[in-house]
Amino acid sequence: MKKNSEKLCLRNLTKGNVWDLQESDIFAMWANADKDDDVAENSKRYMSIIRSAFDMEEVKLDKPEIIAKYEARGMHVGIFAIKDKDQKWAIKKHPINRVTDLTYENIHHISAAKLLEVIDRNFGGGWDSLNQSIKDVILEGFDVSTTTVPKERLHKPGGLCEIKLNDGYELLEIEKGAWVEAIFAKAKPKAVKLHITRGEIGEEQPEDEDADVEVKDDYYDNDEDDEEIDDESLTEESYRTTIDEDPNDLSLDAAEISDEDY
């Protein structure tokens, strides 16, 4: 179990943090709580949370050959104690293979490299091929910028690509004729929650008087119009990037990029 999941239990499990867990973690968590009356009373809610991140099937016929079939599908088989009755279940974490698998709950639980791999599977259409709702999910967890340039200019020493990679961004290159679309992605830090207690210092307050304030990172605001790129019509005049630059200058030299580019 991951370090941050060691503090998790069924009582504080959510549809967000459940993505931190693996199949073995789920069974261990349930086993640790099987003596808790809360489990019996709220088992349906806990199962619903687990289902948001895992495929689940109850094993109704407990035979070795049946168990083997579940395991052949990559599922893990274990026990959930529900209402003083042991039930055998097979579970498997939802794979994130397509852009439609991305959600606000799991977007903070994948790497930038994994994100670009998923985008690349989207028929090779690039950033502009994604609908706005999917972009919104991605931008909740990642800083993303794109540029479309002639192939020979993308990896120019000291240019934009080198700067981005040195700053920790991952790169996806999508060829479009003689040009290439470069998609840079870097995970945003998770939002910080500040715990604020109303009242004077030292004054004890009821729990329902407490407030959680979420500080969100609005670094990237994607308000550009979607455009489709025609391979045959791409020219120097049609050069486009999500980073403001002089459209007549394709040098992409580091010295010519201002702080506003980021």
Tab-separated table of C-alpha atoms in Angstrom:
chain	number	residue	atom	x	y	z
A	1	MET	CA	0.000	0.000	0.000
A	2	LYS	CA	1.242	3.468	-0.799
A	3	LYS	CA	2.440	5.737	1.970
A	4	ASN	CA	-0.481	8.124	1.575
A	5	SER	CA	-2.926	5.193	1.498
A	6	GLU	CA	-1.696	3.880	4.884
A	7	LYS	CA	-3.836	6.514	6.571
A	8	LEU	CA	-6.902	5.640	4.527
A	9	CYS	CA	-9.727	3.563	5.916
A	10	LEU	CA	-13.266	2.863	4.792
A	11	ARG	CA	-14.589	5.763	6.856
A	12	ASN	CA	-12.595	8.373	4.909
A	13	LEU	CA	-12.587	6.672	1.505
A	14	THR	CA	-13.773	8.926	-1.354
A	15	LYS	CA	-14.175	8.675	-5.123
A	16	GLY	CA	-10.993	10.731	-5.382
A	17	ASN	CA	-8.581	9.003	-3.011
A	18	VAL	CA	-9.781	5.500	-3.943
A	19	TRP	CA	-7.665	5.910	-7.098
A	20	ASP	CA	-4.572	5.841	-4.850
A	21	LEU	CA	-5.287	2.211	-4.002
A	22	GLN	CA	-4.667	-1.136	-5.654
A	23	GLU	CA	-6.776	-4.286	-5.402
A	24	SER	CA	-4.813	-5.704	-2.458
A	25	ASP	CA	-5.242	-2.401	-0.599
A	26	ILE	CA	-9.026	-2.617	-0.906
A	27	PHE	CA	-9.209	-6.125	0.561
A	28	ALA	CA	-6.798	-5.197	3.365
A	29	MET	CA	-8.761	-2.055	4.204
A	30	TRP	CA	-12.017	-3.995	4.378
A	31	ALA	CA	-10.456	-6.730	6.520
A	32	ASN	CA	-9.140	-4.123	8.973
A	33	ALA	CA	-12.621	-2.683	9.355
A	34	ASP	CA	-14.713	-5.863	9.453
A	35	LYS	CA	-15.303	-5.515	13.209
A	36	ASP	CA	-16.571	-1.958	12.799
A	37	ASP	CA	-20.350	-1.626	13.020
A	38	ASP	CA	-20.095	1.235	10.550
A	39	VAL	CA	-19.121	-1.220	7.810
A	40	ALA	CA	-22.371	-3.139	8.080
A	41	GLU	CA	-24.447	0.024	8.189
A	42	ASN	CA	-22.717	1.733	5.265
A	43	SER	CA	-21.443	-1.182	3.186
A	44	LYS	CA	-23.491	-0.126	0.139
A	45	ARG	CA	-21.921	3.346	0.173
A	46	TYR	CA	-18.393	1.942	0.490
A	47	MET	CA	-19.041	-0.523	-2.321
A	48	SER	CA	-20.314	2.320	-4.516
A	49	ILE	CA	-17.119	4.298	-3.900
A	50	ILE	CA	-14.950	1.282	-4.721
A	51	ARG	CA	-16.956	0.641	-7.910
A	52	SER	CA	-16.095	4.151	-9.119
A	53	ALA	CA	-12.475	3.019	-9.588
A	54	PHE	CA	-12.713	-0.782	-9.791
A	55	ASP	CA	-14.593	-3.394	-11.788
A	56	MET	CA	-16.306	-5.694	-9.298
A	57	GLU	CA	-18.014	-9.060	-9.664
A	58	GLU	CA	-19.301	-11.246	-6.865
A	59	VAL	CA	-17.930	-14.794	-7.042
A	60	LYS	CA	-21.094	-16.828	-6.539
A	61	LEU	CA	-19.566	-20.179	-7.423
A	62	ASP	CA	-16.430	-20.660	-5.330
A	63	LYS	CA	-14.541	-23.308	-7.285
A	64	PRO	CA	-10.850	-23.308	-8.265
A	65	GLU	CA	-11.608	-23.353	-11.992
A	66	ILE	CA	-13.937	-20.360	-11.603
A	67	ILE	CA	-11.366	-18.418	-9.571
A	68	ALA	CA	-8.754	-19.191	-12.239
A	69	LYS	CA	-10.973	-17.633	-14.915
A	70	TYR	CA	-11.283	-14.411	-12.927
A	71	GLU	CA	-7.529	-14.289	-12.375
A	72	ALA	CA	-6.935	-14.886	-16.080
A	73	ARG	CA	-8.836	-11.643	-16.674
A	74	GLY	CA	-6.440	-9.799	-14.366
A	75	MET	CA	-8.874	-9.683	-11.457
A	76	HIS	CA	-7.951	-10.175	-7.809
A	77	VAL	CA	-10.197	-12.381	-5.676
A	78	GLY	CA	-10.744	-11.748	-1.981
A	79	ILE	CA	-13.239	-11.531	0.874
A	80	PHE	CA	-15.560	-8.694	1.905
A	81	ALA	CA	-17.288	-9.264	5.249
A	82	ILE	CA	-20.754	-7.733	4.912
A	83	LYS	CA	-23.375	-8.061	7.648
A	84	ASP	CA	-21.498	-10.877	9.392
A	85	LYS	CA	-21.289	-12.821	6.151
A	86	ASP	CA	-18.126	-13.400	4.146
A	87	GLN	CA	-18.636	-12.718	0.446
A	88	LYS	CA	-16.020	-13.482	-2.189
A	89	TRP	CA	-15.483	-10.785	-4.817
A	90	ALA	CA	-13.266	-10.361	-7.855
A	91	ILE	CA	-12.048	-6.794	-8.458
A	92	LYS	CA	-9.830	-5.035	-10.967
A	93	LYS	CA	-8.868	-1.374	-11.175
A	94	HIS	CA	-10.400	0.500	-14.110
A	95	PRO	CA	-7.798	0.943	-16.869
A	96	ILE	CA	-7.234	4.455	-18.237
A	97	ASN	CA	-6.663	3.831	-21.928
A	98	ARG	CA	-8.889	6.360	-23.674
A	99	VAL	CA	-9.565	10.053	-23.220
A	100	THR	CA	-13.132	9.141	-22.229
A	101	ASP	CA	-11.690	7.249	-19.228
A	102	LEU	CA	-10.369	10.512	-17.775
A	103	THR	CA	-12.423	12.011	-14.941
A	104	TYR	CA	-12.069	14.764	-12.357
A	105	GLU	CA	-11.592	11.994	-9.771
A	106	ASN	CA	-8.686	10.204	-11.479
A	107	ILE	CA	-6.939	13.027	-13.378
A	108	HIS	CA	-4.590	13.720	-10.430
A	109	HIS	CA	-3.631	10.053	-10.220
A	110	ILE	CA	-1.889	9.627	-13.580
A	111	SER	CA	1.452	10.918	-14.807
A	112	ALA	CA	1.999	13.412	-17.612
A	113	ALA	CA	3.571	10.617	-19.667
A	114	LYS	CA	0.439	8.483	-19.203
A	115	LEU	CA	-1.779	11.431	-20.160
A	116	LEU	CA	0.085	11.994	-23.430
A	117	GLU	CA	-0.052	8.275	-24.167
A	118	VAL	CA	-3.847	8.406	-23.800
A	119	ILE	CA	-4.099	11.523	-26.002
A	120	ASP	CA	-1.933	9.862	-28.653
A	121	ARG	CA	-4.430	6.984	-28.828
A	122	ASN	CA	-7.196	9.421	-29.750
A	123	PHE	CA	-6.818	8.693	-33.484
A	124	GLY	CA	-3.674	10.871	-33.601
A	125	GLY	CA	-5.791	13.996	-33.847
A	126	GLY	CA	-3.854	16.028	-31.300
A	127	TRP	CA	-5.085	18.558	-28.769
A	128	ASP	CA	-7.690	20.170	-31.015
A	129	SER	CA	-9.365	16.798	-31.632
A	130	LEU	CA	-10.485	16.658	-27.985
A	131	ASN	CA	-13.877	18.030	-27.044
A	132	GLN	CA	-14.023	20.835	-24.513
A	133	SER	CA	-15.339	18.710	-21.641
A	134	ILE	CA	-12.333	16.382	-21.879
A	135	LYS	CA	-9.954	19.361	-22.116
A	136	ASP	CA	-11.512	20.780	-18.947
A	137	VAL	CA	-10.841	17.522	-17.086
A	138	ILE	CA	-7.226	17.412	-18.314
A	139	LEU	CA	-6.576	21.046	-17.419
A	140	GLU	CA	-7.814	20.375	-13.897
A	141	GLY	CA	-4.714	18.271	-13.336
A	142	PHE	CA	-2.150	19.409	-15.896
A	143	ASP	CA	-0.569	22.474	-17.434
A	144	VAL	CA	-0.799	21.967	-21.186
A	145	SER	CA	0.598	24.029	-24.053
A	146	THR	CA	0.869	23.234	-27.745
A	147	THR	CA	2.711	24.522	-30.768
A	148	THR	CA	2.720	23.518	-34.434
A	149	VAL	CA	5.994	24.088	-36.269
A	150	PRO	CA	8.030	22.688	-39.171
A	151	LYS	CA	9.656	19.394	-38.130
A	152	GLU	CA	13.201	20.659	-38.424
A	153	ARG	CA	12.578	23.566	-36.035
A	154	LEU	CA	11.018	21.733	-33.077
A	155	HIS	CA	14.265	20.426	-31.582
A	156	LYS	CA	16.420	23.437	-32.391
A	157	PRO	CA	19.062	23.848	-29.626
A	158	GLY	CA	18.010	26.443	-27.079
A	159	GLY	CA	14.499	26.543	-28.491
A	160	LEU	CA	11.055	26.115	-26.978
A	161	CYS	CA	11.168	22.320	-26.857
A	162	GLU	CA	14.443	22.267	-24.925
A	163	ILE	CA	13.155	24.886	-22.488
A	164	LYS	CA	9.938	22.978	-21.798
A	165	LEU	CA	11.666	19.638	-21.317
A	166	ASN	CA	14.178	21.208	-18.943
A	167	ASP	CA	11.235	22.619	-16.980
A	168	GLY	CA	9.865	19.129	-16.375
A	169	TYR	CA	7.268	18.918	-19.150
A	170	GLU	CA	6.579	15.705	-21.069
A	171	LEU	CA	6.333	15.940	-24.859
A	172	LEU	CA	4.056	14.313	-27.432
A	173	GLU	CA	4.862	14.882	-31.110
A	174	ILE	CA	2.119	14.390	-33.704
A	175	GLU	CA	3.249	14.619	-37.303
A	176	LYS	CA	1.045	16.647	-39.655
A	177	GLY	CA	2.599	16.540	-43.076
A	178	ALA	CA	5.841	18.499	-43.101
A	179	TRP	CA	4.889	20.049	-39.754
A	180	VAL	CA	4.567	18.617	-36.258
A	181	GLU	CA	2.235	19.435	-33.386
A	182	ALA	CA	4.047	19.414	-30.061
A	183	ILE	CA	1.910	18.917	-26.949
A	184	PHE	CA	3.660	19.703	-23.651
A	185	ALA	CA	2.119	18.511	-20.372
A	186	LYS	CA	3.159	18.851	-16.738
A	187	ALA	CA	1.197	17.824	-13.647
A	188	LYS	CA	-0.168	20.668	-11.544
A	189	PRO	CA	0.313	20.504	-7.785
A	190	LYS	CA	-2.813	19.277	-6.039
A	191	ALA	CA	-5.065	21.942	-4.570
A	192	VAL	CA	-4.197	22.874	-0.992
A	193	LYS	CA	-6.960	22.783	1.617
A	194	LEU	CA	-6.670	25.257	4.468
A	195	HIS	CA	-8.453	24.387	7.688
A	196	ILE	CA	-10.015	27.517	9.181
A	197	THR	CA	-11.794	27.656	12.515
A	198	ARG	CA	-14.153	30.528	13.163
A	199	GLY	CA	-14.034	32.325	16.471
A	200	GLU	CA	-11.368	33.656	18.757
A	201	ILE	CA	-8.055	31.922	19.265
A	202	GLY	CA	-8.331	29.289	21.964
A	203	GLU	CA	-12.124	29.184	21.747
A	204	GLU	CA	-13.390	25.654	21.159
A	205	GLN	CA	-15.744	25.419	18.204
A	206	PRO	CA	-18.196	22.700	17.200
A	207	GLU	CA	-17.076	20.545	14.276
A	208	ASP	CA	-19.819	21.864	11.999
A	209	GLU	CA	-18.457	25.354	12.494
A	210	ASP	CA	-15.225	24.395	10.733
A	211	ALA	CA	-14.659	25.230	7.084
A	212	ASP	CA	-12.377	23.825	4.437
A	213	VAL	CA	-11.170	26.382	1.930
A	214	GLU	CA	-9.814	25.014	-1.328
A	215	VAL	CA	-7.122	27.020	-3.061
A	216	LYS	CA	-7.156	26.141	-6.761
A	217	ASP	CA	-4.367	26.613	-9.244
A	218	ASP	CA	-5.811	28.619	-12.160
A	219	TYR	CA	-2.471	28.834	-13.922
A	220	TYR	CA	-3.847	27.683	-17.249
A	221	ASP	CA	-7.063	29.044	-18.675
A	222	ASN	CA	-7.831	27.487	-22.032
A	223	ASP	CA	-9.950	30.006	-23.887
A	224	GLU	CA	-8.620	29.553	-27.404
A	225	ASP	CA	-10.947	28.789	-30.258
A	226	ASP	CA	-10.690	25.251	-31.604
A	227	GLU	CA	-9.189	25.094	-35.073
A	228	GLU	CA	-8.578	22.209	-37.434
A	229	ILE	CA	-5.244	22.098	-39.244
A	230	ASP	CA	-5.266	21.279	-42.953
A	231	ASP	CA	-2.006	19.498	-43.803
A	232	GLU	CA	-1.916	20.910	-47.343
A	233	SER	CA	-2.606	24.493	-46.301
A	234	LEU	CA	0.058	24.749	-43.582
A	235	THR	CA	2.453	27.572	-44.364
A	236	GLU	CA	4.628	29.920	-42.385
A	237	GLU	CA	1.675	32.338	-42.334
A	238	SER	CA	-0.507	29.666	-40.751
A	239	TYR	CA	2.044	28.879	-38.005
A	240	ARG	CA	0.197	28.739	-34.719
A	241	THR	CA	1.079	28.156	-31.101
A	242	THR	CA	-0.661	28.439	-27.761
A	243	ILE	CA	2.355	30.440	-26.578
A	244	ASP	CA	2.374	34.067	-27.732
A	245	GLU	CA	5.191	34.719	-30.219
A	246	ASP	CA	6.003	36.857	-33.193
A	247	PRO	CA	4.244	34.968	-36.061
A	248	ASN	CA	7.020	36.041	-38.459
A	249	ASP	CA	9.775	34.589	-36.302
A	250	LEU	CA	10.195	30.814	-36.320
A	251	SER	CA	13.593	30.766	-34.609
A	252	LEU	CA	12.138	29.727	-31.213
A	253	ASP	CA	15.390	30.882	-29.616
A	254	ALA	CA	15.332	30.821	-25.834
A	255	ALA	CA	16.437	34.443	-25.641
A	256	GLU	CA	13.373	35.553	-27.586
A	257	ILE	CA	10.814	33.921	-25.292
A	258	SER	CA	9.504	36.126	-22.513
A	259	ASP	CA	8.119	35.112	-19.139
A	260	GLU	CA	4.639	35.645	-20.545
A	261	ASP	CA	5.089	32.513	-22.640
A	262	TYR	CA	4.553	30.482	-19.546
